[in-house]
PDB file of C-alpha atoms and ligand atoms in Angstrom:
ATOM      1  CA  MET A   1       0.048  -0.032  -0.074  1.00 48.00           C
ATOM      2  CA  ALA A   2       1.461   3.376  -0.939  1.00 51.00           C
ATOM      3  CA  PRO A   3       0.828   6.348   1.354  1.00 49.00           C
ATOM      4  CA  THR A   4      -2.168   8.339   0.181  1.00 55.00           C
ATOM      5  CA  ALA A   5      -2.520  12.138   0.073  1.00 72.00           C
ATOM      6  CA  SER A   6      -5.535  12.090   2.287  1.00 92.00           C
ATOM      7  CA  THR A   7      -4.096  10.416   5.420  1.00 95.00           C
ATOM      8  CA  VAL A   8      -0.860  10.375   7.364  1.00 97.00           C
ATOM      9  CA  ARG A   9       0.261   6.854   8.017  1.00 98.00           C
ATOM     10  CA  PHE A  10       2.122   5.701  11.048  1.00 98.00           C
ATOM     11  CA  ALA A  11       4.085   2.340  11.348  1.00 98.00           C
ATOM     12  CA  ALA A  12       4.545   1.862  15.056  1.00 98.00           C
ATOM     13  CA  VAL A  13       6.703  -0.890  16.792  1.00 98.00           C
ATOM     14  CA  GLY A  14       8.569  -1.145  20.038  1.00 98.00           C
ATOM     15  CA  ASP A  15      10.933  -3.600  21.804  1.00 98.00           C
ATOM     16  CA  LEU A  16      13.217  -4.182  18.825  1.00 98.00           C
ATOM     17  CA  HIS A  17      15.914  -5.146  21.433  1.00 98.00           C
ATOM     18  CA  VAL A  18      18.704  -4.735  18.840  1.00 98.00           C
ATOM     19  CA  THR A  19      21.883  -6.536  19.769  1.00 98.00           C
ATOM     20  CA  LYS A  20      25.333  -6.448  18.166  1.00 96.00           C
ATOM     21  CA  ASP A  21      24.220  -9.586  16.205  1.00 97.00           C
ATOM     22  CA  SER A  22      21.251  -7.781  14.629  1.00 97.00           C
ATOM     23  CA  ALA A  23      23.202  -6.200  11.854  1.00 96.00           C
ATOM     24  CA  GLY A  24      21.517  -6.683   8.542  1.00 95.00           C
ATOM     25  CA  SER A  25      18.372  -8.323  10.127  1.00 96.00           C
ATOM     26  CA  LEU A  26      16.201  -5.273  10.221  1.00 97.00           C
ATOM     27  CA  ARG A  27      16.930  -3.425   7.028  1.00 97.00           C
ATOM     28  CA  SER A  28      14.298  -5.112   4.949  1.00 97.00           C
ATOM     29  CA  PHE A  29      11.779  -4.791   7.783  1.00 97.00           C
ATOM     30  CA  PHE A  30      12.426  -0.954   8.038  1.00 98.00           C
ATOM     31  CA  ALA A  31      12.257  -0.639   4.233  1.00 97.00           C
ATOM     32  CA  GLN A  32       8.867  -2.196   4.074  1.00 98.00           C
ATOM     33  CA  ALA A  33       7.500  -0.279   7.114  1.00 98.00           C
ATOM     34  CA  ALA A  34       8.816   2.987   5.533  1.00 97.00           C
ATOM     35  CA  GLU A  35       7.070   1.935   2.313  1.00 97.00           C
ATOM     36  CA  ALA A  36       3.834   1.447   3.917  1.00 97.00           C
ATOM     37  CA  ALA A  37       3.949   4.560   6.129  1.00 98.00           C
ATOM     38  CA  ASP A  38       4.750   8.225   6.174  1.00 97.00           C
ATOM     39  CA  VAL A  39       6.288   8.073   9.635  1.00 98.00           C
ATOM     40  CA  LEU A  40       7.994   5.363  11.746  1.00 98.00           C
ATOM     41  CA  LEU A  41       7.325   5.327  15.494  1.00 98.00           C
ATOM     42  CA  LEU A  42       9.748   3.303  17.744  1.00 98.00           C
ATOM     43  CA  CYS A  43       8.353   2.680  21.279  1.00 98.00           C
ATOM     44  CA  GLY A  44      11.527   2.074  23.268  1.00 98.00           C
ATOM     45  CA  ASP A  45      13.789  -0.926  24.107  1.00 98.00           C
ATOM     46  CA  LEU A  46      15.412   0.005  20.889  1.00 98.00           C
ATOM     47  CA  THR A  47      18.516  -1.879  22.155  1.00 98.00           C
ATOM     48  CA  ASP A  48      18.962  -4.840  24.385  1.00 98.00           C
ATOM     49  CA  TYR A  49      21.557  -3.572  26.768  1.00 98.00           C
ATOM     50  CA  GLY A  50      21.752   0.074  25.842  1.00 98.00           C
ATOM     51  CA  THR A  51      25.303  -0.085  24.577  1.00 98.00           C
ATOM     52  CA  ALA A  52      26.873   2.321  22.106  1.00 98.00           C
ATOM     53  CA  GLU A  53      27.608  -0.690  19.824  1.00 98.00           C
ATOM     54  CA  GLU A  54      23.896  -1.718  19.765  1.00 98.00           C
ATOM     55  CA  ALA A  55      22.860   1.792  19.127  1.00 98.00           C
ATOM     56  CA  HIS A  56      25.256   2.061  16.142  1.00 98.00           C
ATOM     57  CA  VAL A  57      23.855  -1.249  14.779  1.00 98.00           C
ATOM     58  CA  LEU A  58      20.262   0.252  15.029  1.00 98.00           C
ATOM     59  CA  ALA A  59      21.417   3.498  13.387  1.00 98.00           C
ATOM     60  CA  ASP A  60      23.065   1.506  10.449  1.00 98.00           C
ATOM     61  CA  GLU A  61      19.865  -0.556   9.980  1.00 98.00           C
ATOM     62  CA  LEU A  62      17.763   2.719   9.726  1.00 98.00           C
ATOM     63  CA  ALA A  63      20.298   4.327   7.419  1.00 96.00           C
ATOM     64  CA  LEU A  64      18.218   3.793   4.243  1.00 93.00           C
ATOM     65  CA  VAL A  65      14.941   4.875   5.840  1.00 97.00           C
ATOM     66  CA  LYS A  66      13.743   8.084   4.138  1.00 95.00           C
ATOM     67  CA  VAL A  67      10.627   8.822   6.190  1.00 98.00           C
ATOM     68  CA  PRO A  68      10.848  10.575   9.601  1.00 98.00           C
ATOM     69  CA  VAL A  69      11.538   8.286  12.555  1.00 98.00           C
ATOM     70  CA  VAL A  70      10.295   9.348  15.970  1.00 98.00           C
ATOM     71  CA  ALA A  71      11.256   7.335  19.017  1.00 98.00           C
ATOM     72  CA  VAL A  72      11.396   7.057  22.835  1.00 98.00           C
ATOM     73  CA  LEU A  73      13.796   5.122  24.850  1.00 98.00           C
ATOM     74  CA  GLY A  74      12.789   2.091  27.027  1.00 98.00           C
ATOM     75  CA  ASN A  75      14.281   0.538  30.238  1.00 98.00           C
ATOM     76  CA  HIS A  76      16.654  -1.676  28.174  1.00 98.00           C
ATOM     77  CA  ASP A  77      18.228   1.487  26.670  1.00 98.00           C
ATOM     78  CA  TYR A  78      19.194   2.455  30.270  1.00 98.00           C
ATOM     79  CA  GLU A  79      20.860  -0.806  31.221  1.00 98.00           C
ATOM     80  CA  SER A  80      24.423   0.166  30.598  1.00 98.00           C
ATOM     81  CA  GLY A  81      23.910   3.446  32.421  1.00 98.00           C
ATOM     82  CA  THR A  82      24.452   5.590  29.194  1.00 98.00           C
ATOM     83  CA  PRO A  83      21.063   6.243  27.638  1.00 98.00           C
ATOM     84  CA  GLU A  84      22.414   9.619  26.515  1.00 98.00           C
ATOM     85  CA  ILE A  85      24.765   7.768  24.184  1.00 98.00           C
ATOM     86  CA  VAL A  86      21.959   5.555  22.667  1.00 98.00           C
ATOM     87  CA  CYS A  87      19.957   8.984  22.273  1.00 98.00           C
ATOM     88  CA  GLU A  88      22.880  10.777  20.719  1.00 98.00           C
ATOM     89  CA  THR A  89      23.755   7.933  18.199  1.00 98.00           C
ATOM     90  CA  LEU A  90      20.245   7.802  17.061  1.00 98.00           C
ATOM     91  CA  THR A  91      19.838  11.582  16.936  1.00 98.00           C
ATOM     92  CA  LYS A  92      22.860  11.786  14.665  1.00 98.00           C
ATOM     93  CA  ALA A  93      21.270   9.163  12.441  1.00 97.00           C
ATOM     94  CA  GLY A  94      18.321  11.419  11.951  1.00 97.00           C
ATOM     95  CA  VAL A  95      15.980   9.890  14.521  1.00 98.00           C
ATOM     96  CA  ARG A  96      13.929  12.245  16.653  1.00 98.00           C
ATOM     97  CA  VAL A  97      14.186  10.939  20.206  1.00 98.00           C
ATOM     98  CA  LEU A  98      11.470  12.307  22.560  1.00 98.00           C
ATOM     99  CA  ASP A  99      12.109  12.473  26.268  1.00 98.00           C
ATOM    100  CA  GLY A 100       9.376  14.701  27.536  1.00 98.00           C
ATOM    101  CA  GLU A 101       9.374  16.665  24.251  1.00 98.00           C
ATOM    102  CA  ALA A 102       7.039  17.188  21.382  1.00 98.00           C
ATOM    103  CA  CYS A 103       7.499  17.429  17.609  1.00 98.00           C
ATOM    104  CA  GLU A 104       5.305  17.966  14.617  1.00 97.00           C
ATOM    105  CA  ILE A 105       5.476  15.764  11.627  1.00 97.00           C
ATOM    106  CA  GLU A 106       3.160  15.915   8.591  1.00 94.00           C
ATOM    107  CA  GLY A 107       0.838  18.170  10.548  1.00 96.00           C
ATOM    108  CA  VAL A 108       0.498  15.748  13.420  1.00 97.00           C
ATOM    109  CA  GLY A 109       1.849  16.650  16.886  1.00 98.00           C
ATOM    110  CA  ILE A 110       3.738  13.816  18.627  1.00 98.00           C
ATOM    111  CA  ALA A 111       4.475  13.925  22.371  1.00 98.00           C
ATOM    112  CA  GLY A 112       6.808  11.260  23.766  1.00 98.00           C
ATOM    113  CA  ALA A 113       8.314  10.043  27.052  1.00 98.00           C
ATOM    114  CA  LYS A 114       9.631   6.805  28.368  1.00 98.00           C
ATOM    115  CA  GLY A 115       7.288   6.572  31.351  1.00 98.00           C
ATOM    116  CA  PHE A 116       7.851   4.438  34.344  1.00 98.00           C
ATOM    117  CA  ALA A 117       6.409   1.660  36.429  1.00 98.00           C
ATOM    118  CA  GLY A 118       4.231   1.729  39.593  1.00 98.00           C
ATOM    119  CA  GLY A 119       1.067  -0.065  38.889  1.00 98.00           C
ATOM    120  CA  PHE A 120      -2.537   0.724  37.918  1.00 98.00           C
ATOM    121  CA  GLY A 121      -5.654   2.195  39.550  1.00 96.00           C
ATOM    122  CA  ARG A 122      -6.029   0.977  43.180  1.00 94.00           C
ATOM    123  CA  GLY A 123      -2.870  -1.054  42.848  1.00 94.00           C
ATOM    124  CA  SER A 124      -0.790   1.990  42.226  1.00 97.00           C
ATOM    125  CA  LEU A 125       2.252   2.251  44.633  1.00 97.00           C
ATOM    126  CA  GLY A 126       1.821   5.266  46.892  1.00 96.00           C
ATOM    127  CA  ALA A 127       4.704   7.635  47.998  1.00 97.00           C
ATOM    128  CA  TRP A 128       4.586   6.558  51.630  1.00 97.00           C
ATOM    129  CA  GLY A 129       7.189   5.036  54.016  1.00 98.00           C
ATOM    130  CA  GLU A 130      10.838   4.335  53.153  1.00 98.00           C
ATOM    131  CA  PRO A 131      12.744   7.010  51.187  1.00 98.00           C
ATOM    132  CA  ALA A 132      13.392   4.357  48.419  1.00 98.00           C
ATOM    133  CA  ILE A 133       9.554   3.876  47.892  1.00 98.00           C
ATOM    134  CA  LYS A 134       9.158   7.682  47.669  1.00 98.00           C
ATOM    135  CA  LEU A 135      12.140   7.862  45.193  1.00 98.00           C
ATOM    136  CA  PHE A 136      10.467   5.083  43.057  1.00 98.00           C
ATOM    137  CA  VAL A 137       7.060   6.899  43.031  1.00 98.00           C
ATOM    138  CA  GLN A 138       8.731  10.290  42.333  1.00 98.00           C
ATOM    139  CA  GLU A 139      10.365   8.758  39.112  1.00 98.00           C
ATOM    140  CA  ALA A 140       6.843   7.860  37.931  1.00 98.00           C
ATOM    141  CA  LEU A 141       5.577  11.281  38.761  1.00 98.00           C
ATOM    142  CA  ASN A 142       8.630  12.909  37.040  1.00 98.00           C
ATOM    143  CA  GLU A 143       7.816  10.888  33.818  1.00 98.00           C
ATOM    144  CA  ALA A 144       4.117  11.793  34.056  1.00 98.00           C
ATOM    145  CA  MET A 145       5.206  15.486  34.295  1.00 98.00           C
ATOM    146  CA  LYS A 146       7.479  15.069  31.282  1.00 98.00           C
ATOM    147  CA  LEU A 147       4.611  13.656  29.312  1.00 98.00           C
ATOM    148  CA  GLU A 148       2.287  16.367  30.489  1.00 98.00           C
ATOM    149  CA  SER A 149       4.639  19.139  29.501  1.00 98.00           C
ATOM    150  CA  ALA A 150       5.091  17.518  25.998  1.00 98.00           C
ATOM    151  CA  LEU A 151       1.345  17.125  25.498  1.00 98.00           C
ATOM    152  CA  ALA A 152       0.819  20.712  26.526  1.00 98.00           C
ATOM    153  CA  LYS A 153       3.080  21.965  23.738  1.00 97.00           C
ATOM    154  CA  LEU A 154       1.065  20.443  21.028  1.00 97.00           C
ATOM    155  CA  ARG A 155      -0.958  22.802  19.003  1.00 95.00           C
ATOM    156  CA  THR A 156      -2.141  20.524  16.140  1.00 97.00           C
ATOM    157  CA  PRO A 157      -5.668  19.362  15.749  1.00 96.00           C
ATOM    158  CA  ARG A 158      -4.239  15.788  15.372  1.00 97.00           C
ATOM    159  CA  ARG A 159      -2.020  14.508  18.206  1.00 98.00           C
ATOM    160  CA  ILE A 160      -0.452  11.198  19.120  1.00 98.00           C
ATOM    161  CA  CYS A 161       1.661  10.066  22.125  1.00 98.00           C
ATOM    162  CA  LEU A 162       4.495   7.638  22.330  1.00 98.00           C
ATOM    163  CA  LEU A 163       5.518   5.771  25.499  1.00 98.00           C
ATOM    164  CA  HIS A 164       7.548   2.766  26.420  1.00 98.00           C
ATOM    165  CA  TYR A 165       5.619   1.973  29.648  1.00 98.00           C
ATOM    166  CA  SER A 166       1.732   1.469  29.536  1.00 98.00           C
ATOM    167  CA  PRO A 167      -0.530   4.166  30.877  1.00 98.00           C
ATOM    168  CA  ILE A 168      -3.349   1.710  31.385  1.00 98.00           C
ATOM    169  CA  ALA A 169      -3.886  -1.984  32.605  1.00 98.00           C
ATOM    170  CA  GLY A 170      -5.892  -2.877  29.550  1.00 98.00           C
ATOM    171  CA  THR A 171      -2.848  -3.347  27.318  1.00 98.00           C
ATOM    172  CA  VAL A 172      -0.693  -5.311  29.726  1.00 98.00           C
ATOM    173  CA  ALA A 173      -3.564  -7.803  30.328  1.00 98.00           C
ATOM    174  CA  GLY A 174      -2.178 -11.204  29.359  1.00 98.00           C
ATOM    175  CA  GLU A 175       1.021 -10.704  31.349  1.00 98.00           C
ATOM    176  CA  PRO A 176       1.284 -12.380  34.773  1.00 98.00           C
ATOM    177  CA  VAL A 177      -0.868 -10.282  37.084  1.00 97.00           C
ATOM    178  CA  GLU A 178       2.011 -10.274  39.629  1.00 96.00           C
ATOM    179  CA  ILE A 179       4.148  -8.105  37.326  1.00 98.00           C
ATOM    180  CA  PHE A 180       1.455  -5.511  36.246  1.00 98.00           C
ATOM    181  CA  PRO A 181       3.126  -2.934  38.713  1.00 97.00           C
ATOM    182  CA  PHE A 182       6.358  -3.146  36.630  1.00 98.00           C
ATOM    183  CA  LEU A 183       4.741  -2.668  33.253  1.00 98.00           C
ATOM    184  CA  GLY A 184       3.368   0.749  33.498  1.00 98.00           C
ATOM    185  CA  SER A 185       1.613   3.289  35.699  1.00 98.00           C
ATOM    186  CA  SER A 186      -1.818   5.065  35.910  1.00 98.00           C
ATOM    187  CA  ARG A 187       0.053   8.296  36.557  1.00 98.00           C
ATOM    188  CA  LEU A 188       0.747   8.419  32.801  1.00 98.00           C
ATOM    189  CA  GLU A 189      -2.771   8.214  32.035  1.00 98.00           C
ATOM    190  CA  GLU A 190      -3.590  11.496  34.018  1.00 98.00           C
ATOM    191  CA  PRO A 191      -1.962  13.854  31.582  1.00 98.00           C
ATOM    192  CA  LEU A 192      -3.817  12.067  28.844  1.00 98.00           C
ATOM    193  CA  LEU A 193      -7.075  12.988  30.418  1.00 97.00           C
ATOM    194  CA  ARG A 194      -6.086  16.703  30.523  1.00 97.00           C
ATOM    195  CA  TYR A 195      -4.644  16.685  27.054  1.00 97.00           C
ATOM    196  CA  PRO A 196      -6.457  14.018  24.998  1.00 95.00           C
ATOM    197  CA  VAL A 197      -4.796  12.616  21.877  1.00 98.00           C
ATOM    198  CA  ASP A 198      -5.869  10.478  18.895  1.00 98.00           C
ATOM    199  CA  ALA A 199      -3.956   7.528  19.955  1.00 98.00           C
ATOM    200  CA  VAL A 200      -1.150   6.345  22.385  1.00 98.00           C
ATOM    201  CA  PHE A 201       1.423   3.813  21.401  1.00 99.00           C
ATOM    202  CA  HIS A 202       3.598   1.868  23.966  1.00 98.00           C
ATOM    203  CA  GLY A 203       5.633  -1.242  24.221  1.00 98.00           C
ATOM    204  CA  HIS A 204       7.388  -3.088  27.193  1.00 98.00           C
ATOM    205  CA  ALA A 205       4.588  -5.613  27.919  1.00 98.00           C
ATOM    206  CA  HIS A 206       5.753  -8.309  25.512  1.00 98.00           C
ATOM    207  CA  ARG A 207       2.815 -10.604  26.363  1.00 98.00           C
ATOM    208  CA  GLY A 208       0.181  -7.877  26.777  1.00 98.00           C
ATOM    209  CA  THR A 209      -2.962  -7.067  24.850  1.00 98.00           C
ATOM    210  CA  LEU A 210      -2.845  -5.147  21.427  1.00 98.00           C
ATOM    211  CA  GLU A 211      -5.455  -2.527  22.032  1.00 98.00           C
ATOM    212  CA  SER A 212      -7.564  -1.063  24.799  1.00 98.00           C
ATOM    213  CA  ARG A 213      -8.610   2.503  25.794  1.00 98.00           C
ATOM    214  CA  THR A 214      -8.063   5.088  28.491  1.00 98.00           C
ATOM    215  CA  VAL A 215     -10.978   6.110  30.604  1.00 97.00           C
ATOM    216  CA  ASN A 216     -11.739   9.003  28.353  1.00 96.00           C
ATOM    217  CA  GLY A 217     -11.816   6.696  25.408  1.00 97.00           C
ATOM    218  CA  VAL A 218      -8.336   7.317  23.802  1.00 98.00           C
ATOM    219  CA  PRO A 219      -7.171   4.166  21.986  1.00 98.00           C
ATOM    220  CA  VAL A 220      -4.081   2.695  23.373  1.00 98.00           C
ATOM    221  CA  TYR A 221      -2.016   0.319  21.232  1.00 98.00           C
ATOM    222  CA  ASN A 222       0.672  -2.027  22.823  1.00 98.00           C
ATOM    223  CA  VAL A 223       3.154  -2.397  19.785  1.00 98.00           C
ATOM    224  CA  ALA A 224       5.763  -4.609  21.463  1.00 98.00           C
ATOM    225  CA  ARG A 225       7.280  -6.537  18.687  1.00 98.00           C
ATOM    226  CA  PRO A 226       6.979  -9.920  20.314  1.00 98.00           C
ATOM    227  CA  LEU A 227       3.194  -9.223  20.833  1.00 98.00           C
ATOM    228  CA  LEU A 228       2.657  -8.192  17.161  1.00 98.00           C
ATOM    229  CA  LEU A 229       4.669 -11.243  16.022  1.00 98.00           C
ATOM    230  CA  ARG A 230       2.611 -13.567  18.106  1.00 97.00           C
ATOM    231  CA  SER A 231      -0.748 -12.000  17.406  1.00 97.00           C
ATOM    232  CA  HIS A 232      -0.343 -11.708  13.600  1.00 97.00           C
ATOM    233  CA  PRO A 233       2.512 -14.131  12.471  1.00 97.00           C
ATOM    234  CA  GLU A 234       1.422 -13.518   8.887  1.00 96.00           C
ATOM    235  CA  ARG A 235       2.213  -9.780   9.041  1.00 96.00           C
ATOM    236  CA  LEU A 236       5.318  -7.714   9.454  1.00 97.00           C
ATOM    237  CA  PRO A 237       5.576  -6.739  13.086  1.00 97.00           C
ATOM    238  CA  PHE A 238       4.410  -3.165  12.937  1.00 98.00           C
ATOM    239  CA  LEU A 239       1.069  -1.600  13.489  1.00 98.00           C
ATOM    240  CA  LEU A 240      -0.266   0.641  10.707  1.00 98.00           C
ATOM    241  CA  PHE A 241      -2.203   3.623  12.069  1.00 98.00           C
ATOM    242  CA  GLU A 242      -3.753   6.370   9.917  1.00 97.00           C
ATOM    243  CA  LEU A 243      -5.054   9.850  10.664  1.00 97.00           C
ATOM    244  CA  PRO A 244      -6.809  12.170   8.306  1.00 95.00           C
ATOM    245  CA  ARG A 245      -4.287  14.527   6.821  1.00 91.00           C
ATOM    246  CA  GLU A 246      -5.252  18.199   7.996  1.00 76.00           C
ATOM    247  CA  GLU A 247      -5.708  20.442   4.782  1.00 66.00           C
ATOM    248  CA  MET A 248      -3.187  23.332   4.675  1.00 54.00           C
ATOM    249  CA  VAL A 249      -5.090  26.497   4.864  1.00 50.00           C
ATOM    250  CA  PRO A 250      -3.191  29.492   3.144  1.00 50.00           C
ATOM    251  CA  ALA A 251      -2.849  32.417   5.692  1.00 48.00           C
TER     252      ALA A 251
HETATM  253 FE1  FE2 B   1      11.062  -4.831  25.846  1.00 59.18          FE
HETATM  254 FE1  FE2 B   2      10.890  -2.606  28.423  1.00 59.18          FE
END
């Protein structure tokens, strides 16, 4: 399918977990995703251990992609303690890495942040007791604030949101219930209620559920690559999402 003039098409996938052995394995996938879409969205866990070497492999795999690529980092991109190197390597390769920032592509506003864990609804961890618990909860609040400030910057009628962690329990359903608190946080849903978007994309929950909604009805898509592969083995592992293209009105 070639991109049409009336819609903007997004190909979304997360959890590529690129390793040093991934060289050459993703080029054709990216080429086909870029053929099908106007924009590529990458929802974190771009690398497996967050090493510079892995980031360079991913940058090389993306080298021939001519459509804009927008990404957020995931927890795996932090594992080596140098997420800034992953970010810098990808930025140099032309990827727009969002960490509490917003950008506009093809008339669509995109807000992105990694997000964090902490649980959902009544199961959310509260900032109470030991300093370590308060620090953990504060990290979730910091990520929610990053997301909120990114969303607040969007001025376009059409808006989407990229995360790594899930803002709702609906798209982690399928994972063992014991690990739900490590897969996302309802605190990420709160900014989405104040600043609604057309769609949210996230990864991280490899065995979750493809689609659900926030309490205000915003569609949320879990695009973790292992989940896409398992759900639709006959398709390439990306989710194609379309929005009507806003007409450019001359001033
Ligand atoms: Fe992952
Ligand atoms: Fe993850």
